[in-house]
Amino acid sequence: MKNSFNDNLLNFDREHIWHPYASMKDPLPVFPVVSAQGVKIRLADGRELIDGMSSWWAAIHGYNVPELNRAAGEQLKAMSHVMFGGLTHKPAIELAQALISMTPEPLTKIFFCDSGSVAVEVAIKMSIQYWASLGCDDKQKLLTVRSGYHGDTLGAMSVCDPVAGMHSIFKNILVKHHFAEMPMCGYHDEWDETHIKNLKEILQMNHESIAAVIIEPIVQGAGGMRFYSPSYLIRLKELCDEFNILLILDEIATGFGRTGTMFACEKAGIAPDIMCIGKALTGGYMSLAATLTTDRVSDVISSGGAGAFMHGPTFMANPLACSIALASIRLLISSPWKERVSGIESQLKDELSPCAGLSGVKDVRVLGAIGVVELNQPVDMKVIQERFVGKGIWLRPFGRLVYTMPPYIIEEGDLSRITGAIFEVVSEWRHA
Ligand SMILES: Cc1ncc(COP(=O)(O)O)c(C=O)c1O
């Protein structure tokens, strides 16, 4: 294929366009992409990479999916967007029906927004407005755990891990919330009450000023790719009930089957008061997210002084995104996703476990369609990225983590190429 990217384009990109977490002065190289199909990303120079990232948890069905393309085309013929203030439409209503029926039962009200970070902002505001509507203006703090990640906007950052979330840079504007120790019980560990002792003490001392606990259920993603025990969530829910505090679950990364259940909280059999979803909601086609809550929370907010929930983004419930999301959910539900995810899980366990014997490797862990090789030392992202691309694999290691969460449709042979490349790159890495 003719290389449609010339140096001018790449130079312009380098000089003018910010990439995620990048320097404009000395940016890491970027690889120009011209198309993506199934689990393959095609670079401008003709190379094809097997995608091990699902574009950051989102592209669960792979790329260029006929059902999603069709939904987009049909919706475009009707309308791409109309404002949601004073208007409504079938894509939003049908998507809301689907989401309410597939999420835990008490969640009956939904707020659509544009990105995961905004869904978290909305959740935080809901929890604070809930207490304000009950006349409890003192309940304005959040409680969360270390090693969490909830997004990059200011409210979301304020509940991210203080170090990884760079609280020191923004210390004068970030609200200071409460941080408990991260959950220390591994996914399969036996429950011991000491695992939640620190969080419980913070609740005991500060519950009168805490509106909600916010946490990523079972998997702490960008904060360290850590998996923790469902028992922790069960106890957390009990403590929230005991101290009369709302529970916000951030299912933005874990939602839509990634851990083997449709939502990670199902592993603990608990339901939150507020839940955030995003990422895989549109199968990775467009940015769309949502915050769901209960009748109780929405009734209190709606009967409070303001009489309304105080948020309303321009692209709220964008019809194009809602139509694609609905098609993505239908496709997911009608596919053997559970078998696929558990097949990926077994294969990742078999094929990544030899990495545990390599020097420089601290831990290897797998849950659902997520495989993690944690190293003792941070990787050089530029070098390691190039090595994976050289082997025809798209992964994006960060810090001490080399990890994969492939599209659910990946076939055994392609997944073996990813795990094989991880083994080779990690074993060569100690000689780097
Ligand atoms: C658990 C979690 N919450 C929130 C976010 C933020 O989502 P977005 O990047 O769409 O703003 C992310 C993104 O990685 C996430 O993993």
mmCIF file of C-alpha atoms in Angstrom, residues 36-231:
data_model
loop_
_atom_site.group_PDB
_atom_site.id
_atom_site.type_symbol
_atom_site.label_atom_id
_atom_site.label_comp_id
_atom_site.label_asym_id
_atom_site.label_seq_id
_atom_site.Cartn_x
_atom_site.Cartn_y
_atom_site.Cartn_z
ATOM 1 C CA ALA A 36 -7.926 -0.878 11.366
ATOM 2 C CA GLN A 37 -9.870 -4.061 10.730
ATOM 3 C CA GLY A 38 -10.728 -6.882 13.120
ATOM 4 C CA VAL A 39 -7.796 -7.058 15.551
ATOM 5 C CA LYS A 40 -5.302 -5.542 13.106
ATOM 6 C CA ILE A 41 -4.074 -1.959 12.992
ATOM 7 C CA ARG A 42 -2.483 -1.037 9.655
ATOM 8 C CA LEU A 43 0.370 1.463 9.713
ATOM 9 C CA ALA A 44 1.064 3.915 6.893
ATOM 10 C CA ASP A 45 4.169 1.981 5.888
ATOM 11 C CA GLY A 46 2.030 -1.118 5.274
ATOM 12 C CA ARG A 47 2.907 -3.018 8.451
ATOM 13 C CA GLU A 48 0.065 -4.641 10.354
ATOM 14 C CA LEU A 49 0.008 -4.771 14.132
ATOM 15 C CA ILE A 50 -2.074 -7.169 16.228
ATOM 16 C CA ASP A 51 -3.922 -5.025 18.723
ATOM 17 C CA GLY A 52 -3.383 -5.996 22.350
ATOM 18 C CA MET A 53 -4.884 -2.830 23.827
ATOM 19 C CA SER A 54 -8.452 -2.552 22.456
ATOM 20 C CA SER A 55 -7.629 1.157 22.180
ATOM 21 C CA TRP A 56 -7.486 1.483 25.968
ATOM 22 C CA TRP A 57 -10.239 -1.014 26.897
ATOM 23 C CA ALA A 58 -12.749 0.302 24.350
ATOM 24 C CA ALA A 59 -12.656 -1.682 21.078
ATOM 25 C CA ILE A 60 -14.030 -4.939 22.499
ATOM 26 C CA HIS A 61 -15.372 -6.124 19.112
ATOM 27 C CA GLY A 62 -12.228 -5.102 17.223
ATOM 28 C CA TYR A 63 -12.257 -2.488 14.451
ATOM 29 C CA ASN A 64 -14.435 -1.772 11.451
ATOM 30 C CA VAL A 65 -17.328 -3.831 12.800
ATOM 31 C CA PRO A 66 -20.139 -4.248 10.222
ATOM 32 C CA GLU A 67 -22.943 -4.029 12.823
ATOM 33 C CA LEU A 68 -21.558 -0.806 14.280
ATOM 34 C CA ASN A 69 -20.822 0.669 10.850
ATOM 35 C CA ARG A 70 -24.418 -0.048 9.870
ATOM 36 C CA ALA A 71 -25.787 1.605 13.029
ATOM 37 C CA ALA A 72 -23.645 4.682 12.363
ATOM 38 C CA GLY A 73 -24.758 4.877 8.716
ATOM 39 C CA GLU A 74 -28.456 4.520 9.578
ATOM 40 C CA GLN A 75 -28.262 7.117 12.328
ATOM 41 C CA LEU A 76 -26.369 9.571 10.094
ATOM 42 C CA LYS A 77 -29.263 9.459 7.636
ATOM 43 C CA ALA A 78 -31.634 10.537 10.420
ATOM 44 C CA MET A 79 -29.458 12.949 12.412
ATOM 45 C CA SER A 80 -25.983 13.028 13.818
ATOM 46 C CA HIS A 81 -26.777 15.285 16.710
ATOM 47 C CA VAL A 82 -29.455 17.394 18.319
ATOM 48 C CA MET A 83 -29.263 19.081 21.669
ATOM 49 C CA PHE A 84 -30.722 17.124 24.598
ATOM 50 C CA GLY A 85 -32.151 20.159 26.397
ATOM 51 C CA GLY A 86 -35.872 20.154 25.584
ATOM 52 C CA LEU A 87 -35.514 17.397 22.961
ATOM 53 C CA THR A 88 -35.228 13.642 23.152
ATOM 54 C CA HIS A 89 -34.773 10.754 20.708
ATOM 55 C CA LYS A 90 -35.063 7.014 20.296
ATOM 56 C CA PRO A 91 -31.304 6.244 20.362
ATOM 57 C CA ALA A 92 -31.013 7.725 23.881
ATOM 58 C CA ILE A 93 -34.222 6.091 25.123
ATOM 59 C CA GLU A 94 -33.419 2.647 23.745
ATOM 60 C CA LEU A 95 -29.857 2.818 25.013
ATOM 61 C CA ALA A 96 -31.088 3.862 28.461
ATOM 62 C CA GLN A 97 -33.526 0.921 28.465
ATOM 63 C CA ALA A 98 -30.717 -1.481 27.581
ATOM 64 C CA LEU A 99 -28.306 -0.078 30.164
ATOM 65 C CA ILE A 100 -30.850 0.025 32.966
ATOM 66 C CA SER A 101 -31.816 -3.574 32.317
ATOM 67 C CA MET A 102 -28.227 -4.875 32.214
ATOM 68 C CA THR A 103 -26.743 -2.985 35.207
ATOM 69 C CA PRO A 104 -27.509 -3.890 38.850
ATOM 70 C CA GLU A 105 -31.196 -3.619 39.663
ATOM 71 C CA PRO A 106 -31.325 -0.517 41.894
ATOM 72 C CA LEU A 107 -29.798 1.602 39.111
ATOM 73 C CA THR A 108 -32.804 3.074 37.348
ATOM 74 C CA LYS A 109 -31.796 6.602 36.354
ATOM 75 C CA ILE A 110 -29.159 7.532 33.812
ATOM 76 C CA PHE A 111 -27.197 10.653 32.914
ATOM 77 C CA PHE A 112 -25.406 10.566 29.535
ATOM 78 C CA CYS A 113 -22.181 12.486 29.081
ATOM 79 C CA ASP A 114 -19.155 12.708 26.837
ATOM 80 C CA SER A 115 -16.234 10.896 28.451
ATOM 81 C CA GLY A 116 -15.253 8.753 31.396
ATOM 82 C CA SER A 117 -13.754 11.681 33.281
ATOM 83 C CA VAL A 118 -16.974 13.644 32.909
ATOM 84 C CA ALA A 119 -18.996 10.633 34.097
ATOM 85 C CA VAL A 120 -16.839 10.688 37.238
ATOM 86 C CA GLU A 121 -17.359 14.446 37.658
ATOM 87 C CA VAL A 122 -21.092 13.845 37.354
ATOM 88 C CA ALA A 123 -20.963 11.036 39.935
ATOM 89 C CA ILE A 124 -19.071 13.225 42.397
ATOM 90 C CA LYS A 125 -21.521 16.092 41.884
ATOM 91 C CA MET A 126 -24.499 13.737 42.277
ATOM 92 C CA SER A 127 -23.192 12.464 45.603
ATOM 93 C CA ILE A 128 -22.577 15.973 46.925
ATOM 94 C CA GLN A 129 -25.870 17.346 45.624
ATOM 95 C CA TYR A 130 -27.661 14.371 47.210
ATOM 96 C CA TRP A 131 -26.428 15.329 50.672
ATOM 97 C CA ALA A 132 -26.889 19.055 50.053
ATOM 98 C CA SER A 133 -30.514 18.355 49.083
ATOM 99 C CA LEU A 134 -30.955 16.630 52.450
ATOM 100 C CA GLY A 135 -29.587 19.723 54.173
ATOM 101 C CA CYS A 136 -26.192 18.129 54.912
ATOM 102 C CA ASP A 137 -23.884 20.775 53.476
ATOM 103 C CA ASP A 138 -20.998 19.380 55.493
ATOM 104 C CA LYS A 139 -20.866 16.160 53.504
ATOM 105 C CA GLN A 140 -18.631 17.295 50.629
ATOM 106 C CA LYS A 141 -15.586 15.023 50.860
ATOM 107 C CA LEU A 142 -14.903 11.813 49.028
ATOM 108 C CA LEU A 143 -13.117 8.766 50.351
ATOM 109 C CA THR A 144 -11.096 6.639 47.977
ATOM 110 C CA VAL A 145 -8.127 4.275 47.956
ATOM 111 C CA ARG A 146 -4.541 4.734 46.820
ATOM 112 C CA SER A 147 -3.491 3.476 43.371
ATOM 113 C CA GLY A 148 -6.858 4.463 41.902
ATOM 114 C CA TYR A 149 -7.430 6.200 38.574
ATOM 115 C CA HIS A 150 -10.637 7.991 37.640
ATOM 116 C CA GLY A 151 -9.701 10.414 34.861
ATOM 117 C CA ASP A 152 -7.844 13.626 34.124
ATOM 118 C CA THR A 153 -10.291 16.437 34.840
ATOM 119 C CA LEU A 154 -9.824 18.249 38.133
ATOM 120 C CA GLY A 155 -12.602 16.548 40.112
ATOM 121 C CA ALA A 156 -11.579 13.133 38.820
ATOM 122 C CA MET A 157 -7.891 13.859 39.448
ATOM 123 C CA SER A 158 -8.637 14.752 43.037
ATOM 124 C CA VAL A 159 -9.615 11.102 43.654
ATOM 125 C CA CYS A 160 -6.746 9.591 41.618
ATOM 126 C CA ASP A 161 -3.703 8.233 43.435
ATOM 127 C CA PRO A 162 -1.963 11.313 44.867
ATOM 128 C CA VAL A 163 1.412 10.406 43.353
ATOM 129 C CA ALA A 164 0.384 9.022 39.952
ATOM 130 C CA GLY A 165 -2.338 11.693 39.802
ATOM 131 C CA MET A 166 0.323 14.367 40.267
ATOM 132 C CA HIS A 167 -1.440 16.061 43.150
ATOM 133 C CA SER A 168 1.728 17.982 43.980
ATOM 134 C CA ILE A 169 1.630 19.926 40.678
ATOM 135 C CA PHE A 170 -1.998 20.909 41.159
ATOM 136 C CA LYS A 171 -1.985 20.999 44.941
ATOM 137 C CA ASN A 172 -3.519 24.438 45.223
ATOM 138 C CA ILE A 173 -6.610 23.682 43.186
ATOM 139 C CA LEU A 174 -7.294 20.012 43.826
ATOM 140 C CA VAL A 175 -9.824 19.366 46.565
ATOM 141 C CA LYS A 176 -8.225 17.343 49.351
ATOM 142 C CA HIS A 177 -10.155 14.131 49.816
ATOM 143 C CA HIS A 178 -9.510 11.139 52.056
ATOM 144 C CA PHE A 179 -7.232 8.336 50.856
ATOM 145 C CA ALA A 180 -7.198 4.900 52.440
ATOM 146 C CA GLU A 181 -4.572 2.223 51.816
ATOM 147 C CA MET A 182 -5.085 0.446 48.507
ATOM 148 C CA PRO A 183 -6.841 -2.931 48.748
ATOM 149 C CA MET A 184 -4.024 -5.334 49.669
ATOM 150 C CA CYS A 185 -5.950 -8.598 49.288
ATOM 151 C CA GLY A 186 -5.218 -10.326 45.992
ATOM 152 C CA TYR A 187 -8.153 -11.539 43.909
ATOM 153 C CA HIS A 188 -8.002 -15.084 45.354
ATOM 154 C CA ASP A 189 -6.779 -14.208 48.867
ATOM 155 C CA GLU A 190 -8.805 -15.239 51.862
ATOM 156 C CA TRP A 191 -10.602 -12.389 53.514
ATOM 157 C CA ASP A 192 -9.060 -10.838 56.564
ATOM 158 C CA GLU A 193 -10.651 -7.806 58.219
ATOM 159 C CA THR A 194 -7.245 -6.104 58.471
ATOM 160 C CA HIS A 195 -7.443 -5.568 54.685
ATOM 161 C CA ILE A 196 -10.011 -2.835 55.212
ATOM 162 C CA LYS A 197 -8.947 -1.619 58.675
ATOM 163 C CA ASN A 198 -7.450 1.653 57.496
ATOM 164 C CA LEU A 199 -10.469 2.560 55.360
ATOM 165 C CA LYS A 200 -12.789 1.702 58.245
ATOM 166 C CA GLU A 201 -10.842 3.947 60.622
ATOM 167 C CA ILE A 202 -11.079 6.850 58.186
ATOM 168 C CA LEU A 203 -14.820 6.278 57.930
ATOM 169 C CA GLN A 204 -15.200 6.104 61.705
ATOM 170 C CA MET A 205 -13.384 9.392 62.172
ATOM 171 C CA ASN A 206 -14.725 11.349 59.206
ATOM 172 C CA HIS A 207 -18.070 9.918 58.123
ATOM 173 C CA GLU A 208 -19.909 13.109 58.979
ATOM 174 C CA SER A 209 -18.021 15.003 56.272
ATOM 175 C CA ILE A 210 -17.898 12.198 53.669
ATOM 176 C CA ALA A 211 -20.476 12.136 50.871
ATOM 177 C CA ALA A 212 -19.328 9.000 49.080
ATOM 178 C CA VAL A 213 -16.672 6.379 48.609
ATOM 179 C CA ILE A 214 -15.432 6.112 45.014
ATOM 180 C CA ILE A 215 -13.510 3.069 43.801
ATOM 181 C CA GLU A 216 -12.782 0.995 40.693
ATOM 182 C CA PRO A 217 -14.353 -2.396 41.403
ATOM 183 C CA ILE A 218 -11.979 -5.429 41.419
ATOM 184 C CA VAL A 219 -9.444 -3.955 38.958
ATOM 185 C CA GLN A 220 -7.415 -0.845 39.664
ATOM 186 C CA GLY A 221 -6.507 0.044 36.082
ATOM 187 C CA ALA A 222 -4.177 2.875 35.118
ATOM 188 C CA GLY A 223 -3.099 3.205 38.776
ATOM 189 C CA GLY A 224 -1.235 -0.117 38.650
ATOM 190 C CA MET A 225 -3.309 -2.851 36.970
ATOM 191 C CA ARG A 226 -3.996 -4.440 40.360
ATOM 192 C CA PHE A 227 -6.744 -7.013 41.019
ATOM 193 C CA TYR A 228 -8.329 -7.269 44.446
ATOM 194 C CA SER A 229 -10.750 -9.584 46.194
ATOM 195 C CA PRO A 230 -14.536 -9.344 45.748
ATOM 196 C CA SER A 231 -14.702 -9.725 49.556
#
